[in-house]
């Protein structure tokens, strides 16, 4: 790695750390119809799932030379923009989104090195140097919220913000600082810090690659994998879980904040379709 790249990496990390501290202290997201109110973590949640075609995602991925996760960030930006545009129109008849919406997601990142299936097999047999457990840090990612005329602009913006975050050690910093805070001050202080940061953002986002071939449990084939979580102070939680040739989208919402969770989930399906069709059109 060149000296210039190291300097850029350190600069991006410094900026992200400062924004991380600012989010803990005072920097909050814009109050939108997706932002949960105080106590949202204790509200009842509705869980909705939708299937996204991995083939369609790969069409976009290959056209832009990016990753599946980059495409999912772009789809999320498009879907949330569609939903908010519709909600603002219902509330005050506005035809456009308000400008400069700050809508950020806490994106969970496992900073543990992937040891592979063979190392896992050795670990289960009591051998090898691999260790159990994940090492979860997170990055705070600002999603572009706008109504673009060309759907592929969401992918361009998604790739841009994702590449910027990849060139940062923010996830490693958040993991290491969390471990240090637990050791020095205890789990309660760490929980307060985490709760404050999550409360000041809008959405939780997770993308997990799964097996590419069918697997089973006790001789029963696994049809799909649909993970989610409950109890954190977000009104909207998004999980993308790939398995075989599909991506399962699981949307967990607080219905007091998002009264039409099925409509929100459908926005993701429609956004992928529009982006894929536009990508094919641009490529032809």
PDB file of N, CA and C in Angstrom, residues 238-274:
ATOM      1  N   UNK A 238     -33.438  -3.648   8.587  1.00  0.00           N
ATOM      2  CA  UNK A 238     -33.369  -4.339   7.299  1.00  0.00           C
ATOM      3  C   UNK A 238     -32.302  -5.423   7.350  1.00  0.00           C
ATOM      4  N   UNK A 239     -32.700  -6.638   7.037  1.00  0.00           N
ATOM      5  CA  UNK A 239     -31.751  -7.743   6.919  1.00  0.00           C
ATOM      6  C   UNK A 239     -31.832  -8.316   5.503  1.00  0.00           C
ATOM      7  N   UNK A 240     -30.688  -8.397   4.848  1.00  0.00           N
ATOM      8  CA  UNK A 240     -30.585  -9.071   3.558  1.00  0.00           C
ATOM      9  C   UNK A 240     -29.792 -10.356   3.779  1.00  0.00           C
ATOM     10  N   UNK A 241     -30.416 -11.494   3.502  1.00  0.00           N
ATOM     11  CA  UNK A 241     -29.773 -12.789   3.718  1.00  0.00           C
ATOM     12  C   UNK A 241     -29.815 -13.591   2.420  1.00  0.00           C
ATOM     13  N   UNK A 242     -28.648 -13.833   1.833  1.00  0.00           N
ATOM     14  CA  UNK A 242     -28.615 -14.622   0.602  1.00  0.00           C
ATOM     15  C   UNK A 242     -28.615 -16.111   0.932  1.00  0.00           C
ATOM     16  N   UNK A 243     -29.253 -16.877   0.067  1.00  0.00           N
ATOM     17  CA  UNK A 243     -29.286 -18.334   0.209  1.00  0.00           C
ATOM     18  C   UNK A 243     -29.652 -18.917  -1.148  1.00  0.00           C
ATOM     19  N   UNK A 244     -28.779 -19.764  -1.662  1.00  0.00           N
ATOM     20  CA  UNK A 244     -28.911 -20.306  -3.010  1.00  0.00           C
ATOM     21  C   UNK A 244     -29.004 -19.147  -4.010  1.00  0.00           C
ATOM     22  N   UNK A 245     -30.072 -19.079  -4.780  1.00  0.00           N
ATOM     23  CA  UNK A 245     -30.139 -18.061  -5.825  1.00  0.00           C
ATOM     24  C   UNK A 245     -31.113 -16.940  -5.482  1.00  0.00           C
ATOM     25  N   UNK A 246     -31.365 -16.753  -4.188  1.00  0.00           N
ATOM     26  CA  UNK A 246     -32.280 -15.703  -3.767  1.00  0.00           C
ATOM     27  C   UNK A 246     -31.672 -14.902  -2.621  1.00  0.00           C
ATOM     28  N   UNK A 247     -32.193 -13.713  -2.470  1.00  0.00           N
ATOM     29  CA  UNK A 247     -31.865 -12.889  -1.312  1.00  0.00           C
ATOM     30  C   UNK A 247     -33.162 -12.657  -0.555  1.00  0.00           C
ATOM     31  N   UNK A 248     -33.180 -13.071   0.674  1.00  0.00           N
ATOM     32  CA  UNK A 248     -34.360 -12.855   1.508  1.00  0.00           C
ATOM     33  C   UNK A 248     -34.218 -11.507   2.217  1.00  0.00           C
ATOM     34  N   UNK A 249     -35.157 -10.624   1.946  1.00  0.00           N
ATOM     35  CA  UNK A 249     -35.210  -9.341   2.648  1.00  0.00           C
ATOM     36  C   UNK A 249     -36.182  -9.472   3.810  1.00  0.00           C
ATOM     37  N   UNK A 250     -35.710  -9.182   5.006  1.00  0.00           N
ATOM     38  CA  UNK A 250     -36.561  -9.192   6.195  1.00  0.00           C
ATOM     39  C   UNK A 250     -36.632  -7.767   6.730  1.00  0.00           C
ATOM     40  N   UNK A 251     -37.838  -7.230   6.768  1.00  0.00           N
ATOM     41  CA  UNK A 251     -38.068  -5.870   7.248  1.00  0.00           C
ATOM     42  C   UNK A 251     -38.802  -5.951   8.582  1.00  0.00           C
ATOM     43  N   UNK A 252     -38.196  -5.417   9.628  1.00  0.00           N
ATOM     44  CA  UNK A 252     -38.838  -5.345  10.941  1.00  0.00           C
ATOM     45  C   UNK A 252     -39.185  -3.889  11.215  1.00  0.00           C
ATOM     46  N   UNK A 253     -40.453  -3.605  11.478  1.00  0.00           N
ATOM     47  CA  UNK A 253     -40.876  -2.216  11.637  1.00  0.00           C
ATOM     48  C   UNK A 253     -41.740  -2.045  12.882  1.00  0.00           C
ATOM     49  N   UNK A 254     -41.714  -0.832  13.386  1.00  0.00           N
ATOM     50  CA  UNK A 254     -42.661  -0.388  14.404  1.00  0.00           C
ATOM     51  C   UNK A 254     -43.864   0.180  13.664  1.00  0.00           C
ATOM     52  N   UNK A 255     -45.019  -0.464  13.802  1.00  0.00           N
ATOM     53  CA  UNK A 255     -46.189  -0.056  13.023  1.00  0.00           C
ATOM     54  C   UNK A 255     -46.740   1.302  13.447  1.00  0.00           C
ATOM     55  N   UNK A 256     -46.367   1.791  14.621  1.00  0.00           N
ATOM     56  CA  UNK A 256     -46.769   3.142  14.996  1.00  0.00           C
ATOM     57  C   UNK A 256     -46.020   4.179  14.159  1.00  0.00           C
ATOM     58  N   UNK A 257     -44.829   3.798  13.678  1.00  0.00           N
ATOM     59  CA  UNK A 257     -44.038   4.688  12.829  1.00  0.00           C
ATOM     60  C   UNK A 257     -44.282   4.402  11.355  1.00  0.00           C
ATOM     61  N   UNK A 258     -44.312   3.118  11.006  1.00  0.00           N
ATOM     62  CA  UNK A 258     -44.506   2.690   9.615  1.00  0.00           C
ATOM     63  C   UNK A 258     -45.823   1.925   9.544  1.00  0.00           C
ATOM     64  N   UNK A 259     -46.927   2.609   9.251  1.00  0.00           N
ATOM     65  CA  UNK A 259     -48.236   1.944   9.269  1.00  0.00           C
ATOM     66  C   UNK A 259     -48.466   0.993   8.104  1.00  0.00           C
ATOM     67  N   UNK A 260     -47.623   1.075   7.063  1.00  0.00           N
ATOM     68  CA  UNK A 260     -47.791   0.221   5.883  1.00  0.00           C
ATOM     69  C   UNK A 260     -46.496  -0.550   5.620  1.00  0.00           C
ATOM     70  N   UNK A 261     -46.162  -1.518   6.476  1.00  0.00           N
ATOM     71  CA  UNK A 261     -44.895  -2.239   6.303  1.00  0.00           C
ATOM     72  C   UNK A 261     -44.825  -3.042   5.008  1.00  0.00           C
ATOM     73  N   UNK A 262     -45.967  -3.558   4.544  1.00  0.00           N
ATOM     74  CA  UNK A 262     -45.960  -4.306   3.286  1.00  0.00           C
ATOM     75  C   UNK A 262     -45.627  -3.385   2.112  1.00  0.00           C
ATOM     76  N   UNK A 263     -46.134  -2.168   2.171  1.00  0.00           N
ATOM     77  CA  UNK A 263     -45.811  -1.208   1.125  1.00  0.00           C
ATOM     78  C   UNK A 263     -44.333  -0.872   1.107  1.00  0.00           C
ATOM     79  N   UNK A 264     -43.737  -0.741   2.292  1.00  0.00           N
ATOM     80  CA  UNK A 264     -42.303  -0.476   2.379  1.00  0.00           C
ATOM     81  C   UNK A 264     -41.507  -1.641   1.800  1.00  0.00           C
ATOM     82  N   UNK A 265     -41.881  -2.868   2.151  1.00  0.00           N
ATOM     83  CA  UNK A 265     -41.181  -4.040   1.623  1.00  0.00           C
ATOM     84  C   UNK A 265     -41.331  -4.128   0.105  1.00  0.00           C
ATOM     85  N   UNK A 266     -42.523  -3.816  -0.392  1.00  0.00           N
ATOM     86  CA  UNK A 266     -42.747  -3.856  -1.841  1.00  0.00           C
ATOM     87  C   UNK A 266     -41.911  -2.803  -2.566  1.00  0.00           C
ATOM     88  N   UNK A 267     -41.598  -1.704  -1.889  1.00  0.00           N
ATOM     89  CA  UNK A 267     -40.756  -0.679  -2.506  1.00  0.00           C
ATOM     90  C   UNK A 267     -39.369  -1.229  -2.840  1.00  0.00           C
ATOM     91  N   UNK A 268     -38.872  -2.150  -2.045  1.00  0.00           N
ATOM     92  CA  UNK A 268     -37.572  -2.763  -2.331  1.00  0.00           C
ATOM     93  C   UNK A 268     -37.650  -3.637  -3.583  1.00  0.00           C
ATOM     94  N   UNK A 269     -38.716  -4.413  -3.689  1.00  0.00           N
ATOM     95  CA  UNK A 269     -38.894  -5.273  -4.863  1.00  0.00           C
ATOM     96  C   UNK A 269     -39.018  -4.424  -6.124  1.00  0.00           C
ATOM     97  N   UNK A 270     -39.829  -3.376  -6.053  1.00  0.00           N
ATOM     98  CA  UNK A 270     -40.034  -2.508  -7.207  1.00  0.00           C
ATOM     99  C   UNK A 270     -38.761  -1.743  -7.555  1.00  0.00           C
ATOM    100  N   UNK A 271     -38.015  -1.318  -6.549  1.00  0.00           N
ATOM    101  CA  UNK A 271     -36.773  -0.576  -6.806  1.00  0.00           C
ATOM    102  C   UNK A 271     -35.756  -1.449  -7.527  1.00  0.00           C
ATOM    103  N   UNK A 272     -35.629  -2.705  -7.102  1.00  0.00           N
ATOM    104  CA  UNK A 272     -34.712  -3.613  -7.784  1.00  0.00           C
ATOM    105  C   UNK A 272     -35.128  -3.807  -9.237  1.00  0.00           C
ATOM    106  N   UNK A 273     -36.417  -3.965  -9.476  1.00  0.00           N
ATOM    107  CA  UNK A 273     -36.908  -4.157 -10.845  1.00  0.00           C
ATOM    108  C   UNK A 273     -36.583  -2.943 -11.714  1.00  0.00           C
ATOM    109  N   UNK A 274     -36.856  -1.748 -11.199  1.00  0.00           N
ATOM    110  CA  UNK A 274     -36.598  -0.532 -11.970  1.00  0.00           C
ATOM    111  C   UNK A 274     -35.103  -0.355 -12.244  1.00  0.00           C
TER     112      UNK A 274
END
